[in-house]
Amino acid sequence: MNASPVRPSPDALLKAAKREARGRLKIILGAAPGVGKTYEMLREGADLLRQGKDVVIGIVETHGRADTQALTAPFEALPRKLIEHGGHKLSEFDIDGMLERRPQIALVDEFAHTNAPGSRHPKRWQDVEELRDAGIDVVTTLNIQHLESLNDVVAGFTRVRVRETLPDALLDDADIEVVDLPPDELIERLKDGKVYIPEEATRALSHFFSKANLSALRELALRRAAQTVDQQMLDHVRLVGEPGNWAAGERIVVAIGDQPGGEFLVRAAKRLADSMHAPWTALTVETPRSAHLSAAAQERIAAALKLAGSLGATLTTVSAPTVIDGLRGHVAEARATAVVIGKSRRGWWFELRHGSIVDQLVRGNEGIAIHVMPLPVHSEKEAGGATLLNTRGVIAGLAMIAATTALGVLVNPYLGINAIDLLYLIPVVATGTLYGMRASLIASLTGALAYNFFFLPPIHTFTITNPENVVTFAILAGVGLVAAQLAGRLRREANVGARTSIENAALAAFGQRLAAISDEKGTASVTCAEIASVLDVRTVLLLHKDGRPTAVAGAPDNPQLGPIDMTAAEWAFDRNEPAGRDTATLTASDWQFHPLATSLGVLAVLGISHDERGDPLPAGKSVLFATLLGQAALAHERLKLEGEAREMAVLKQRDDLRATLVSSLGHDLKTPLTSVLAAADVVANENPASAAVATLKAETQRLARLFDDLVEMTRIESGALAIRPEPIDLTDAVASAVHGLAAALARHPVKLDVSVSLPLVIADPRMLHHMLINLLDNAAKFSPQNTQITLSARREPQRLILSVIDEGPGLPGGSAGDLFQKFARGQGSDGAGGTGLGLAIVKGFADAMGLVVRALDRDDGPGSRFEIEWPEAMIRSLKAEVEP
């Protein structure tokens, strides 16, 4: 059988036109950090430079790796944009600068990065999309765990939930290059400090970077890249109108019919899809015959589709004149590589009349694997009412034939018998259009016999003597049969098209009504009313309120839910799976509950019920119901996001007011406190031996530091820090801090291990002094009296580290990062005093200056070590080189 020519797909043409109007996107995809994505991006950019392309670095994260940093030298790099937020100066990609510079190709690292608050777009991938809209090609990098669809999968085996995600659709429009590295090699790179610093590398090896995790991530990256390439290949062949399945990846279709054994086919297709790691689709073809299927046949189809959906299949229903036409059309459109279909043992008479779908499929599709599964015997009687005649249609057809015969007798003297035969086509076509093909066939045969009996000589007999009349009779019978068949088929196809258009119109109206509503109650009411109307069921919608599911709307209103019903609804909420009647869980319930799941989780649960049907979901309506549920879920997601946006606006307004109040209070109290401190100094000089005066001076100085902390924290949060970096000698900075905190350090011996030969570092002198004051004060508070506090500085490759080391109780277990949060207090802090702002200020100042600060337990005994790290870019020449 010759395949019909395949024309270019209009959708593919439109998609290609949109893509050509934008800049191209290339994604360097990797399984994990450290595989060399940034290195590969810069290497490819260098190749493009050598080809004469205009390539500009938008943002590249070298993470201090010298070999990667060296690759940036040939490029023009845009300055980063500094954004003030919460007392921090954050450097981000300058999208406006790139749009103004407008190169041919932009290199933008870390595609899934979350931009700092105050940026034009919350996500970097949105910046990239704007560049592409401006016609700029972009090369970027991405780790596989940042894809939204894989977020739960990755979290399942790594136990790490990735918060920075991006839509999968971005990959479908991009060129993908996979940077692959075997897990053993990546682990060696990690151990050598080529991915993270040693302390972080040790933690990473014991958690995220295990060999099992890296192997799983690697498989996900390779499989997702293959899926993208496969989809792009399909877009291309659809664009050029090329026939064939073009299998770069496996795609499986299982054909679901009305015969028994549909669930067996579904399970077989699931096993095949799992073995091939392939997507699969459960297909049912709606033909004119579908309207005459028995209730049992419709229930078999619905049960098979329901099982397929629960096993992860994509459910599809297509309308076609015949099953084989619909199946072939979908297989060609989906470019399927394998079809799972059942074949039941039917009688020879049935196959003689209708043929075998399996045989036709095998003969008409080359290059596709056909998996034929034997099914139980299926007779025409089991198929339902398709074999029954429409008695009303037969009677109406015979009546029209009788009327036409009477009319023919009246006009015979005027028209003659050669014109009367055409009159009989009118009731045949009318019967086929109104009542279907079978009634029309009977009308056609009856009309031919009536014409013979009343008009062909010898009349009133069925004998035909004239050979010309024999031909006339045969032509009338043949034309009548063809007209009956065509009219009946036209009617059936019109009925199928009408049902499809009604469903599409209902979906469109449902979406419009949901879009016009902006409150929870209204959305729930519209959802219940629409689904109840379309599916002829009772509905109820429940939301989580006060820790339990609560019914907020129903159709009809105020549905009654018993304890078992509420338990089933709660199960659907908690497990994100259907529960209740005719499901696998809590089947004693009168309701069947379905979760409205979104990327934000399960936001609501919809219950459906019917007094007469066992399964409340009507047979053949699974796809329609799933679409309605999806629209309802998206509507509730929109409401939730809008509510969170309003809450964030209120919190921001409240936070701004609080920051203004605290700043004003701190400045207003600072002036009288300075006067009190000056007076305390005078009194202390006049009475140096007085213990009360010494206490007054010490507590006044401590109060002054607390107010300094308060003011500085307010500046950090409001983004009002003014940084004035300059080269600083650490020996001078350390000595100044120890002298300024002499009273607090009086009961602790202080050891200074800061060599005068260390290079200068870049920092804001005032901020660095405040950081050291707070770190020393923290060490003095939480260390026993007479224990030593050490300030040590050491030069290491690519960095310089200044440490404050104490002999206290050490860090609380697992809370090293939490210590730098506002109002965080360590062990034994109840009697130590302080506001819990000191370390938060240290962290804020460090971030503002581009430094790294961390808290660690000591390796050589009890106590903790707080480190400030300067990267190589912020280290200047040795003092000996700058002194005259």
Coordinates of N, CA and C in Angstrom, one line a residue, residues 325-434:
D325 N -7.9 4.2 10.1 CA -7.5 5.5 9.7 C -7.0 6.3 10.9
G326 N -7.7 6.3 12.0 CA -7.3 7.0 13.2 C -6.0 6.5 13.7
L327 N -5.8 5.2 13.7 CA -4.6 4.6 14.3 C -3.4 5.0 13.4
R328 N -3.6 4.8 12.1 CA -2.5 5.2 11.2 C -2.1 6.7 11.3
G329 N -3.1 7.5 11.3 CA -2.9 8.9 11.4 C -2.1 9.3 12.6
H330 N -2.5 8.8 13.8 CA -1.8 9.1 15.0 C -0.4 8.6 15.1
V331 N -0.2 7.3 14.6 CA 1.1 6.7 14.6 C 2.0 7.6 13.7
A332 N 1.5 8.1 12.6 CA 2.3 8.9 11.7 C 2.6 10.3 12.3
E333 N 1.6 10.9 13.0 CA 1.8 12.2 13.6 C 2.7 12.1 14.8
A334 N 2.6 11.1 15.6 CA 3.5 10.9 16.7 C 4.8 10.3 16.4
R335 N 5.0 9.9 15.1 CA 6.3 9.2 14.7 C 6.6 8.1 15.6
A336 N 5.6 7.3 15.9 CA 5.8 6.1 16.9 C 6.7 5.1 16.3
T337 N 7.5 4.4 17.1 CA 8.3 3.4 16.7 C 7.8 2.0 17.0
A338 N 6.8 1.9 17.9 CA 6.2 0.6 18.2 C 4.8 0.8 18.6
V339 N 4.0 -0.2 18.2 CA 2.5 -0.1 18.4 C 2.2 -1.4 19.1
V340 N 1.4 -1.3 20.2 CA 0.9 -2.5 20.9 C -0.6 -2.6 20.7
I341 N -1.0 -3.7 20.1 CA -2.4 -3.8 19.7 C -2.8 -5.2 20.0
G342 N -4.1 -5.4 20.3 CA -4.7 -6.7 20.5 C -5.4 -7.3 19.3
K343 N -5.4 -8.6 19.3 CA -6.2 -9.3 18.2 C -7.0 -10.4 18.9
S344 N -8.3 -10.2 18.7 CA -9.2 -11.3 19.3 C -9.6 -12.2 18.2
R345 N -10.1 -13.4 18.6 CA -10.5 -14.4 17.6 C -11.9 -14.2 17.2
R346 N -12.1 -13.6 16.0 CA -13.5 -13.3 15.5 C -13.8 -14.4 14.4
G347 N -15.1 -14.4 14.1 CA -15.6 -15.3 13.1 C -15.1 -14.9 11.7
W348 N -15.1 -15.9 10.7 CA -14.6 -15.6 9.4 C -15.5 -14.6 8.7
W349 N -16.8 -14.7 9.0 CA -17.7 -13.8 8.3 C -17.5 -12.3 8.7
F350 N -17.1 -12.1 10.0 CA -16.8 -10.7 10.4 C -15.6 -10.2 9.7
E351 N -14.5 -11.0 9.7 CA -13.3 -10.6 9.0 C -13.5 -10.4 7.5
L352 N -14.3 -11.2 6.9 CA -14.6 -11.1 5.5 C -15.2 -9.7 5.2
R353 N -16.1 -9.3 6.1 CA -16.8 -8.0 5.9 C -16.0 -6.8 6.3
H354 N -15.3 -6.9 7.4 CA -14.6 -5.8 8.0 C -13.1 -5.8 7.8
G355 N -12.5 -7.0 7.5 CA -11.1 -7.1 7.5 C -10.5 -7.1 8.9
S356 N -9.2 -7.3 8.9 CA -8.4 -7.3 10.2 C -7.6 -6.0 10.3
I357 N -7.9 -5.3 11.4 CA -7.1 -4.1 11.7 C -5.6 -4.4 11.8
V358 N -5.3 -5.5 12.5 CA -3.9 -5.8 12.6 C -3.2 -6.0 11.3
D359 N -3.9 -6.8 10.4 CA -3.3 -7.1 9.1 C -3.1 -5.8 8.3
Q360 N -4.2 -4.9 8.3 CA -4.1 -3.6 7.6 C -2.9 -2.8 8.2
L361 N -2.8 -2.8 9.5 CA -1.7 -2.0 10.1 C -0.3 -2.5 9.7
V362 N -0.2 -3.8 9.7 CA 1.1 -4.4 9.3 C 1.4 -4.1 7.9
R363 N 0.4 -4.2 7.0 CA 0.7 -3.9 5.6 C 0.9 -2.4 5.3
G364 N 0.4 -1.6 6.1 CA 0.4 -0.1 5.8 C 1.5 0.7 6.5
N365 N 2.3 0.0 7.4 CA 3.3 0.8 8.1 C 4.6 0.1 8.1
E366 N 5.6 0.7 7.4 CA 6.9 0.1 7.3 C 7.8 0.7 8.4
G367 N 8.7 -0.1 8.9 CA 9.7 0.4 9.9 C 9.1 0.6 11.3
I368 N 7.9 0.1 11.6 CA 7.3 0.2 12.9 C 7.2 -1.2 13.5
A369 N 7.6 -1.4 14.7 CA 7.4 -2.7 15.4 C 5.9 -2.8 15.8
I370 N 5.3 -3.9 15.4 CA 3.9 -4.1 15.8 C 3.9 -5.3 16.8
H371 N 3.5 -5.0 18.0 CA 3.4 -6.0 19.1 C 2.0 -6.5 19.2
V372 N 1.6 -7.6 18.7 CA 0.3 -8.2 18.7 C 0.1 -9.1 19.9
M373 N -0.9 -8.7 20.7 CA -1.2 -9.5 21.9 C -2.5 -10.3 21.7
P374 N -2.6 -11.6 21.9 CA -3.9 -12.3 21.7 C -4.8 -11.9 22.8
L375 N -6.1 -11.7 22.4 CA -7.2 -11.3 23.4 C -8.3 -12.4 23.3
P376 N -9.2 -12.4 24.3 CA -10.3 -13.3 24.4 C -11.2 -13.2 23.1
V377 N -12.0 -14.2 22.9 CA -13.0 -14.2 21.8 C -13.9 -13.0 22.0
H378 N -14.1 -12.3 20.9 CA -15.0 -11.1 20.9 C -16.0 -11.2 19.8
S379 N -17.2 -11.3 20.1 CA -18.2 -11.5 19.1 C -18.9 -10.1 18.8
E380 N -19.6 -10.0 17.7 CA -20.3 -8.8 17.4 C -21.4 -8.5 18.5
K381 N -21.9 -9.5 19.1 CA -22.9 -9.3 20.1 C -22.3 -8.6 21.3
E382 N -21.0 -9.0 21.6 CA -20.4 -8.3 22.7 C -20.1 -6.9 22.5
A383 N -20.0 -6.5 21.2 CA -19.6 -5.1 20.9 C -20.7 -4.2 21.2
G384 N -21.9 -4.6 21.4 CA -23.0 -3.7 21.8 C -24.0 -3.6 20.7
G385 N -24.6 -2.4 20.7 CA -25.7 -2.2 19.8 C -25.4 -1.8 18.4
A386 N -24.1 -2.0 18.0 CA -23.8 -1.7 16.6 C -24.5 -2.5 15.6
T387 N -24.9 -3.7 15.9 CA -25.6 -4.6 15.0 C -27.1 -4.5 15.0
L388 N -27.6 -3.7 15.8 CA -29.0 -3.5 15.9 C -29.5 -2.5 14.9
L389 N -30.7 -2.8 14.3 CA -31.3 -1.8 13.4 C -32.1 -0.7 14.1
N390 N -32.1 0.4 13.5 CA -32.9 1.5 14.0 C -34.3 1.4 13.5
T391 N -35.2 0.8 14.3 CA -36.5 0.4 13.8 C -37.3 1.7 13.4
R392 N -37.1 2.7 14.1 CA -37.8 4.0 13.7 C -37.3 4.5 12.3
G393 N -36.0 4.3 12.1 CA -35.4 4.8 10.8 C -35.9 3.9 9.7
V394 N -36.0 2.6 9.9 CA -36.5 1.7 8.9 C -37.9 2.0 8.5
I395 N -38.7 2.2 9.5 CA -40.1 2.6 9.2 C -40.2 3.9 8.4
A396 N -39.4 4.9 8.9 CA -39.5 6.2 8.2 C -39.0 6.0 6.8
G397 N -37.9 5.2 6.5 CA -37.4 5.0 5.2 C -38.4 4.4 4.3
L398 N -39.1 3.3 4.8 CA -40.1 2.7 4.0 C -41.3 3.6 3.7
A399 N -41.6 4.4 4.7 CA -42.7 5.4 4.4 C -42.3 6.4 3.3
M400 N -41.1 6.8 3.3 CA -40.6 7.8 2.3 C -40.6 7.1 0.9
I401 N -40.2 5.8 0.9 CA -40.2 5.0 -0.4 C -41.7 4.9 -0.9
A402 N -42.6 4.6 0.0 CA -44.0 4.5 -0.4 C -44.5 5.8 -0.9
A403 N -44.1 7.0 -0.3 CA -44.6 8.3 -0.7 C -44.0 8.6 -2.1
T404 N -42.7 8.2 -2.3 CA -42.1 8.4 -3.6 C -42.7 7.6 -4.7
T405 N -43.1 6.4 -4.3 CA -43.8 5.5 -5.3 C -45.1 6.1 -5.7
A406 N -45.9 6.6 -4.7 CA -47.2 7.2 -5.1 C -47.0 8.4 -5.9
L407 N -45.9 9.2 -5.6 CA -45.7 10.4 -6.5 C -45.3 10.0 -7.9
G408 N -44.5 8.9 -8.0 CA -44.1 8.4 -9.3 C -45.3 8.0 -10.1
V409 N -46.2 7.3 -9.5 CA -47.4 6.9 -10.2 C -48.2 8.1 -10.8
L410 N -48.2 9.2 -10.0 CA -48.9 10.4 -10.4 C -48.2 11.1 -11.6
V411 N -46.9 11.1 -11.6 CA -46.2 11.9 -12.6 C -45.7 11.0 -13.7
N412 N -45.9 9.7 -13.7 CA -45.4 8.8 -14.7 C -45.9 9.2 -16.1
P413 N -47.1 9.6 -16.2 CA -47.6 10.0 -17.6 C -46.8 11.2 -18.1
Y414 N -46.3 12.0 -17.3 CA -45.6 13.2 -17.8 C -44.1 13.1 -17.9
L415 N -43.5 12.3 -17.0 CA -42.0 12.2 -17.0 C -41.5 10.9 -17.6
G416 N -42.2 9.9 -17.5 CA -41.7 8.6 -18.0 C -40.9 7.9 -17.0
I417 N -40.7 6.6 -17.2 CA -40.0 5.7 -16.2 C -38.5 6.0 -16.1
N418 N -37.9 6.6 -17.2 CA -36.5 6.8 -17.1 C -36.1 8.0 -16.2
A419 N -37.1 8.8 -15.9 CA -36.8 9.9 -14.9 C -37.2 9.6 -13.5
I420 N -38.2 8.7 -13.4 CA -38.7 8.4 -12.1 C -37.7 7.7 -11.2
D421 N -36.8 6.9 -11.8 CA -35.8 6.2 -11.0 C -34.9 7.2 -10.1
L422 N -34.7 8.4 -10.7 CA -33.9 9.4 -9.9 C -34.7 9.8 -8.7
L423 N -36.0 9.8 -8.7 CA -36.7 10.3 -7.5 C -36.4 9.4 -6.3
Y424 N -36.1 8.1 -6.5 CA -35.9 7.2 -5.4 C -34.6 7.5 -4.7
L425 N -33.7 8.3 -5.3 CA -32.5 8.6 -4.5 C -32.8 9.6 -3.4
I426 N -33.9 10.3 -3.5 CA -34.2 11.3 -2.5 C -34.5 10.7 -1.2
P427 N -35.4 9.7 -1.1 CA -35.7 9.1 0.2 C -34.5 8.3 0.7
V428 N -33.6 7.7 -0.2 CA -32.5 7.0 0.3 C -31.5 7.9 1.0
V429 N -31.2 9.0 0.3 CA -30.2 9.9 0.9 C -30.8 10.5 2.2
A430 N -32.1 10.8 2.2 CA -32.7 11.4 3.4 C -32.7 10.4 4.6
T431 N -33.0 9.2 4.3 CA -32.9 8.2 5.4 C -31.5 8.0 5.9
G432 N -30.5 8.0 5.0 CA -29.2 7.8 5.5 C -28.7 9.0 6.3
T433 N -29.1 10.2 6.0 CA -28.7 11.4 6.7 C -29.4 11.4 8.1
L434 N -30.7 11.0 8.1 CA -31.4 11.2 9.4 C -31.3 10.0 10.3

